Short mmCIF file of C-alpha atoms and ligand atoms in Angstrom, two decimals:
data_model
loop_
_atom_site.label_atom_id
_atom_site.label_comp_id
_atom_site.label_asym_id
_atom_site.label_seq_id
_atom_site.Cartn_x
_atom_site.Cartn_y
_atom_site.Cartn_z
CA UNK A 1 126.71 77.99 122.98
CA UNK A 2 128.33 74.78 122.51
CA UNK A 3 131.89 73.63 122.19
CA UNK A 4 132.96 69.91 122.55
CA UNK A 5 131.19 67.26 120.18
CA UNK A 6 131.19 64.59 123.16
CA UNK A 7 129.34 62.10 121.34
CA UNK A 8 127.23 61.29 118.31
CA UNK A 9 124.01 59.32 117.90
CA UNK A 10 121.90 57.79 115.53
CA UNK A 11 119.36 61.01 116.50
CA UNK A 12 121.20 63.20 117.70
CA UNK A 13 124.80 64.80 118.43
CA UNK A 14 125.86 65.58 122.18
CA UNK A 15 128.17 68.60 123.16
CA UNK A 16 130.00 70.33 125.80
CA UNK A 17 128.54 73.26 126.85
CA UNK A 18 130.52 76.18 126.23
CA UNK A 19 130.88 78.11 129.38
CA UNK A 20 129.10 76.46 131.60
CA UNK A 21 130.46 72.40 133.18
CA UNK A 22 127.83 70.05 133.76
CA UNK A 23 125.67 71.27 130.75
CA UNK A 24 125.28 69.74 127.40
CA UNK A 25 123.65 70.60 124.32
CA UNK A 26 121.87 68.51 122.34
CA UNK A 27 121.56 68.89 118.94
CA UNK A 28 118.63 67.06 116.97
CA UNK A 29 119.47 65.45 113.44
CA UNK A 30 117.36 64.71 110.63
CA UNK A 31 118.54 61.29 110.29
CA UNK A 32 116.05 58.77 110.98
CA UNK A 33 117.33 54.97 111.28
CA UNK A 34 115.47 51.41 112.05
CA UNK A 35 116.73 47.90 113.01
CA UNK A 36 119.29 48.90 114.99
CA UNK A 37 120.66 51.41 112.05
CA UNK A 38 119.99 49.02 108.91
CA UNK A 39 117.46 51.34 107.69
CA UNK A 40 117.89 55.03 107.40
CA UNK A 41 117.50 58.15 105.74
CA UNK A 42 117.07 61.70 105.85
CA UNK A 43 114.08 64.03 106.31
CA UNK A 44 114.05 67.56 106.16
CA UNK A 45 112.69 69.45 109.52
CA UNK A 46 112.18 66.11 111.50
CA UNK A 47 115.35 67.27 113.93
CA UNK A 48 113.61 70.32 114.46
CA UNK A 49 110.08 68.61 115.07
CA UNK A 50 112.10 66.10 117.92
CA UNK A 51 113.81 68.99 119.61
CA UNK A 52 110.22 71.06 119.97
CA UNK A 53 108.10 67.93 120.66
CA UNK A 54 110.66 66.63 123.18
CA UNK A 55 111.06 69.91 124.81
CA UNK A 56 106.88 69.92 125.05
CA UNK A 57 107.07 66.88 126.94
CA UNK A 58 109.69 67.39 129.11
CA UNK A 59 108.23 70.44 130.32
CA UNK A 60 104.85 69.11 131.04
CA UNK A 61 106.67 66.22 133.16
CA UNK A 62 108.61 69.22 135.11
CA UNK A 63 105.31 70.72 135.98
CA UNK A 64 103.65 67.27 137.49
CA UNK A 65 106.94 67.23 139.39
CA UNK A 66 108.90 64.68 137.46
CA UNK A 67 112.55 65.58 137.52
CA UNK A 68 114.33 65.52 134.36
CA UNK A 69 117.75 66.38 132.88
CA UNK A 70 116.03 69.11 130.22
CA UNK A 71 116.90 72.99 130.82
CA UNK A 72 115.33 74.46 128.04
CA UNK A 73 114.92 74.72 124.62
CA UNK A 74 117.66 77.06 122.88
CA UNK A 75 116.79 76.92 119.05
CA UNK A 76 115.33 74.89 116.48
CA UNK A 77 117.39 72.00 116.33
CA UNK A 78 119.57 72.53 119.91
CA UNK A 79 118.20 72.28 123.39
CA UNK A 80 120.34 72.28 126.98
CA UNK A 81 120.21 69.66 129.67
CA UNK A 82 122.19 68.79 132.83
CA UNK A 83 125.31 66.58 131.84
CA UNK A 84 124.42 63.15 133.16
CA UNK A 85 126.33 59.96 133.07
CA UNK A 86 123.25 57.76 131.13
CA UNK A 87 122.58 54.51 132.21
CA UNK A 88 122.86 51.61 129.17
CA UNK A 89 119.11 50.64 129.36
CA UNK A 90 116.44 51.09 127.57
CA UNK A 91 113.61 51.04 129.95
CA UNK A 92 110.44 50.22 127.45
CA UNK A 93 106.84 51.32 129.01
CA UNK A 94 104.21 48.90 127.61
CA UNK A 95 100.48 49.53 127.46
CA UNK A 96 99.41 47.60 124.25
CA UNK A 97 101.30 45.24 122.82
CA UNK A 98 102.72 45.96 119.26
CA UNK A 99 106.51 45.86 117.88
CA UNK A 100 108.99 43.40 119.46
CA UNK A 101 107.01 42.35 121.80
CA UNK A 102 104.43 40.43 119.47
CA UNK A 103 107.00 38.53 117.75
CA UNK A 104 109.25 38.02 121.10
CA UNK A 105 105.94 36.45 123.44
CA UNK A 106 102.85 35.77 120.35
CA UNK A 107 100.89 38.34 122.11
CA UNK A 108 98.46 39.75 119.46
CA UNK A 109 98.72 43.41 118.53
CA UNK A 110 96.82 46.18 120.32
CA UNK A 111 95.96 43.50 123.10
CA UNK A 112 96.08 46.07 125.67
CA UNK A 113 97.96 45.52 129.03
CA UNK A 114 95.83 45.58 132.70
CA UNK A 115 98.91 46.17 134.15
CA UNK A 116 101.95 48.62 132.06
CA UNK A 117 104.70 45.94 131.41
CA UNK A 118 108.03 47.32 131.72
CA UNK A 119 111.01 45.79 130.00
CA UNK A 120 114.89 46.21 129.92
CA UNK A 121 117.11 46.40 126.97
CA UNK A 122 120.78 46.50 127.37
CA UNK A 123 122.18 49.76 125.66
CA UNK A 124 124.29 47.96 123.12
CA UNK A 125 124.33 48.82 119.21
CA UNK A 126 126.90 45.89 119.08
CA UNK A 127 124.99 43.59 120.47
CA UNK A 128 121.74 45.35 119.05
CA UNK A 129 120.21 46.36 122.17
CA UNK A 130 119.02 42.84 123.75
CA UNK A 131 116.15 42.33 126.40
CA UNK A 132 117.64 41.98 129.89
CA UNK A 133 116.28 40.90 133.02
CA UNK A 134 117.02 42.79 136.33
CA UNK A 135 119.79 40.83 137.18
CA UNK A 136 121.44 41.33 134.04
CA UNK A 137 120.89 45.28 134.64
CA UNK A 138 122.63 44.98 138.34
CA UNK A 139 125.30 43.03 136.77
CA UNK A 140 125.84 45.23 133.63
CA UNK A 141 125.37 48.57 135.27
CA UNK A 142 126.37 50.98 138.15
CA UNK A 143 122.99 50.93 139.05
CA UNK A 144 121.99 49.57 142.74
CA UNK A 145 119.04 46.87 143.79
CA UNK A 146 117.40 49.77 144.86
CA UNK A 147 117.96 51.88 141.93
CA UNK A 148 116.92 49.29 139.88
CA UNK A 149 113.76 49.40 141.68
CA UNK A 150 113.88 53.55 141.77
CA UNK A 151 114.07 53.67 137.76
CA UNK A 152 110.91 51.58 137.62
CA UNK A 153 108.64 53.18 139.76
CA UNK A 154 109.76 56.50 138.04
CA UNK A 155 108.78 54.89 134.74
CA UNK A 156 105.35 53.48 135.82
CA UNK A 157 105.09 57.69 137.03
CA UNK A 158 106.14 58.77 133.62
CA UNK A 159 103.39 56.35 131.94
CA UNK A 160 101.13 57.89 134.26
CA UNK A 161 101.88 61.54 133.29
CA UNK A 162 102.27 60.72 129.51
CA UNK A 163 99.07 58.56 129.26
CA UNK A 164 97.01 61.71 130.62
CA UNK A 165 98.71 64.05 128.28
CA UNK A 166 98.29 62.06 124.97
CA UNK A 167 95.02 61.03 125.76
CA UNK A 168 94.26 64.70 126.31
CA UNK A 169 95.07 65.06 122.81
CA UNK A 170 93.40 62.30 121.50
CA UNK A 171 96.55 59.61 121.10
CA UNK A 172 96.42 56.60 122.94
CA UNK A 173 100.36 55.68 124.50
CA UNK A 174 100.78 52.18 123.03
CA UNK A 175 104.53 51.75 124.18
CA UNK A 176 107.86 54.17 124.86
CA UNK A 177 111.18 54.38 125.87
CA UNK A 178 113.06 56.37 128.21
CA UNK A 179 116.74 56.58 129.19
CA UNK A 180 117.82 57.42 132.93
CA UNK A 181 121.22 59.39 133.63
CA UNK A 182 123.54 59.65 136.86
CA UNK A 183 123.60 63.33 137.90
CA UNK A 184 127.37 64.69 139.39
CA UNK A 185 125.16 64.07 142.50
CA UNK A 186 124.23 60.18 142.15
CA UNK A 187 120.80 61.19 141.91
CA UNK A 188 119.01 59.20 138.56
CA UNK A 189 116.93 61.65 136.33
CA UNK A 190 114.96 61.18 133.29
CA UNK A 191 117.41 61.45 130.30
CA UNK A 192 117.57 61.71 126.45
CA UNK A 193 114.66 62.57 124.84
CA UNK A 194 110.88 61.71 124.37
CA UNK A 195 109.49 61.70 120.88
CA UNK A 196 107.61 59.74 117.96
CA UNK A 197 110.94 58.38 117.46
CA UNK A 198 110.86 56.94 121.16
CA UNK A 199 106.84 56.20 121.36
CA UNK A 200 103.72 54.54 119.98
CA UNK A 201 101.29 57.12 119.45
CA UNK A 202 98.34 55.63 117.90
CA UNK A 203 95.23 58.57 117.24
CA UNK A 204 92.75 57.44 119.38
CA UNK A 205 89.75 57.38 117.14
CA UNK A 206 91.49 55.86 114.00
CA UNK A 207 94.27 54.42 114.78
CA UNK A 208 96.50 55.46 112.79
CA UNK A 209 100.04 55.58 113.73
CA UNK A 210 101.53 58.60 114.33
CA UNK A 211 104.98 57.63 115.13
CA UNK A 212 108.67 56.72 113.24
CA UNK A 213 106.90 53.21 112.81
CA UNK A 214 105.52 54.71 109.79
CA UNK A 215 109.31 55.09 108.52
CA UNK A 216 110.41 51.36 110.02
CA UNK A 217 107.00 49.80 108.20
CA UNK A 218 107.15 51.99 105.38
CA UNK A 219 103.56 52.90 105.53
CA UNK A 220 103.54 56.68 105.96
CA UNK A 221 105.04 59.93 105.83
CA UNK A 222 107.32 60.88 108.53
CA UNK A 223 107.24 64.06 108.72
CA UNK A 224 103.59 64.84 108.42
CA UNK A 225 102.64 62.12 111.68
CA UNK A 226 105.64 64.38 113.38
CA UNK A 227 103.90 67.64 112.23
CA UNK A 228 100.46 66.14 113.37
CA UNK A 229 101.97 65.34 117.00
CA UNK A 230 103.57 68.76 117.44
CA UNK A 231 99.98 70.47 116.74
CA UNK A 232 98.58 68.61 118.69
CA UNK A 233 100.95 69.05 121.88
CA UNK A 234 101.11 73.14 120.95
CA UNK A 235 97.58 73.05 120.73
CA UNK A 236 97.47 71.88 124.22
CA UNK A 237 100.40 73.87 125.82
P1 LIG B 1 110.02 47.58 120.33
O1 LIG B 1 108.59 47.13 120.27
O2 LIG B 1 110.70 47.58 119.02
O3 LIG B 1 110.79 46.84 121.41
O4 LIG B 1 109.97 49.12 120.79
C1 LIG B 1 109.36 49.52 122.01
C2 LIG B 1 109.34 51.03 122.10
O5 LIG B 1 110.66 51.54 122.20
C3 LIG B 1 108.74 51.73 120.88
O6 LIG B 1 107.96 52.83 121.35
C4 LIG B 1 109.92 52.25 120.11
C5 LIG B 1 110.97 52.45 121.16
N1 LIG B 1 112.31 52.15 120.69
C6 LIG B 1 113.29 53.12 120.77
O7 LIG B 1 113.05 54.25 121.22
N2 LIG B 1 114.55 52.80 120.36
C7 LIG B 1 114.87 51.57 119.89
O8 LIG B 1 116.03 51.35 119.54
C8 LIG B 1 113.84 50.58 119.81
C9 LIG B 1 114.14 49.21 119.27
C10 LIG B 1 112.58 50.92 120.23
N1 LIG B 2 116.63 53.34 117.14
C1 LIG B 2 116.89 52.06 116.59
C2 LIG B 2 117.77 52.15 115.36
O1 LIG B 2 118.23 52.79 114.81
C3 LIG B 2 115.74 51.19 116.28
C4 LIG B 2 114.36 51.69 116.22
O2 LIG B 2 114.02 52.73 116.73
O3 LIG B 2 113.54 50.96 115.64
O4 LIG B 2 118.14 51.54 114.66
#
């Protein structure tokens, strides 16, 4: 199924397709890492959670007609997606304010948001990953004025999508991040994945976090919050 290793991650590991040009596979690892890679370990089954979780996800967002790069899920650990050229931001989706954004502003956690904030970071382990305005994005990617503008709106339809389907299961969608990708065709898709590693999923009647901030804080167990947000999402499907 897969040939190349193209490119490895913190999360995962990105290959060549075998066969088949303009497909990738992506292959979910265990390794879990915080602070831009200072902390990390290893937990058994949480590549395998990702993989299934973001799969979940990405095929509800197909069905409300939000165009992603995901194909379909191939085993386990390994799913396919279209080969996309990613663009280096990290376009965060904020509905409550908790993590960076607390220390960054003062804003007091779980002071929820009228209005989503969306924020950029630049894609940059070297630099660990700084908050960028607009301009900076224009300046420090291929991606146009309009574009710019394109990958928002998509992002504020993604909240949308993602708010209804965790609050169907009873988790409120405190923040996430997504990744957008360059198809061979120019057109921008939703990339990489969507996960507890890449969201805030606080349950909705405790709130207790169910999400790799119980690995960064050191306040839980990973893989059972994982576990918890796969049933959930099954459940559901
Ligand atoms: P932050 O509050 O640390 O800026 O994180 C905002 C959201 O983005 C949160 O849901 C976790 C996610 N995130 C990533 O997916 N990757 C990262 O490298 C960071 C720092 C945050
Ligand atoms: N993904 C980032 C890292 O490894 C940070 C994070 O998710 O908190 O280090």
């Amino acid at each position: 199924m897969k040939a190349e290793l193209l490119y490895e991650g913190k999360a995962k590991r990105v290959y060549q397709a075998e066969g088949k040009s303009g497909q990738l596979v992506l292959s979910y690892k265990n390794d879990a890492t915080a602070f831009n890679g200072v902390k990390k370990d290893s937990f058994d089954g949480k590549g395998r959670l990702n993989n299934e979780i973001s799969s979940l996800i990405f095929t509800a967002l197909h069905e409300k007609g939000i165009e992603t790069h995901f194909i379909e899920r191939l085993n386990e650990t390994e799913q396919m997606v279209v080969q996309t050229e990613i663009i280096p931001l990290e376009v965060v989706v904020r509905n409550v304010a908790s993590g960076s954004i607390t220390k960054r502003l003062g804003i007091e956690e779980k002071t929820h948001f009228d209005k989503p904030l969306i924020e950029f970071f630049y894609k940059n382990d070297e630099l660990g990953d700084p908050l960028i305005n607009d301009e900076h994005a224009l300046y420090l990617t291929s991606a146009t004025p309009a574009e710019i503008d394109e990958i928002k709106e998509k992002a504020l339809e993604i909240n949308k999508q993602l708010m209804d389907l965790f609050q169907s299961i009873n988790i409120t969608l405190v923040d996430f991040k997504l990744e957008f990708g360059r198809k061979a065709c120019g057109t921008i898709v939703l990339s990489d994945e969507i996960s507890p590693d890449t969201c805030r999923l606080w349950d909705a009647a405790t709130g207790e976090k169910l999400d790799k901030d119980v690995f960064r804080q050191g306040t839980g167990d990973l893989i059972e919050v994982y576990k918890e947000i796969l049933k959930r999402l099954e459940a559901k499907a």
